[in-house]
Amino acid sequence: MEPIILASASPRRQQILKMLNIPFIAMPADISEVAPPEIEIEKASEYIAEKKVQATIDGLPEGNETPWILGADTSIIFEEKIYGKPANQDEAFDFIKKFQGKKHLVTTGIALYNGRKRSITCRTSKNIVYFNSISDEEIEWYISTGEWHGAAGAYRIQGFASCFISKIEGTESSIMGLPLFELYDMLKEQGYSLIE
């Protein structure tokens, strides 16, 4: 299999590629992860994923062609607002407090560059996460684990936060940051086979 450049530093995305035995090189794209206001909120993650791929293409040395670049971005959307990575413990507490007892939308956008076709294809995976009612004491315990650091919406579904999630509509891989079905389907569509 040909190696893919992963335009992300996310350990979860790297873990998913390793699980699929896809060879990759992590080259995090240094871009602003904020979509302009004219972009539809549910398409913001796809917009940012594509920007990561484009920034990686633009950053390659002259004449250095690469066959595949993959970008991904995850947005937590609650009451028509995107909840990014909390700046501190207080903000993390505030995010979880807002989500408790309610549902919110998680979108993961993925963008795949095919160097042979010189084209980028994009998809968005939408998921709904239901949080149980949680006491302030439980939220404080969760915040004390430090799991909220660097996590959109202040939580990671594959960690302690799963204690509070009563139900998901969608796929866990998508909420983790790289939807397996969409990724496999896109690779297959572009002629990249996982079957050797």
mmCIF file with all atom_site columns, C-alpha atoms in Angstrom, residues 12 33 41 49 105 119 128:
data_model
loop_
_atom_site.group_PDB
_atom_site.id
_atom_site.type_symbol
_atom_site.label_atom_id
_atom_site.label_alt_id
_atom_site.label_comp_id
_atom_site.label_asym_id
_atom_site.label_entity_id
_atom_site.label_seq_id
_atom_site.pdbx_PDB_ins_code
_atom_site.Cartn_x
_atom_site.Cartn_y
_atom_site.Cartn_z
_atom_site.occupancy
_atom_site.B_iso_or_equiv
_atom_site.pdbx_formal_charge
_atom_site.auth_seq_id
_atom_site.auth_comp_id
_atom_site.auth_asym_id
_atom_site.auth_atom_id
_atom_site.pdbx_PDB_model_num
ATOM 1 C CA . ARG A 1 12  ? -6.844  8.791  17.595 1.00 0.00 ? 12  ARG A CA 1
ATOM 2 C CA . GLU A 1 33  ? -9.299  25.704 12.748 1.00 0.00 ? 33  GLU A CA 1
ATOM 3 C CA . ILE A 1 41  ? -22.233 25.109 10.684 1.00 0.00 ? 41  ILE A CA 1
ATOM 4 C CA . ALA A 1 49  ? -10.413 19.204 6.785  1.00 0.00 ? 49  ALA A CA 1
ATOM 5 C CA . LEU A 1 105 ? -24.323 16.888 17.189 1.00 0.00 ? 105 LEU A CA 1
ATOM 6 C CA . SER A 1 119 ? -8.370  16.398 -6.836 1.00 0.00 ? 119 SER A CA 1
ATOM 7 C CA . ILE A 1 128 ? -25.735 12.503 17.769 1.00 0.00 ? 128 ILE A CA 1
#
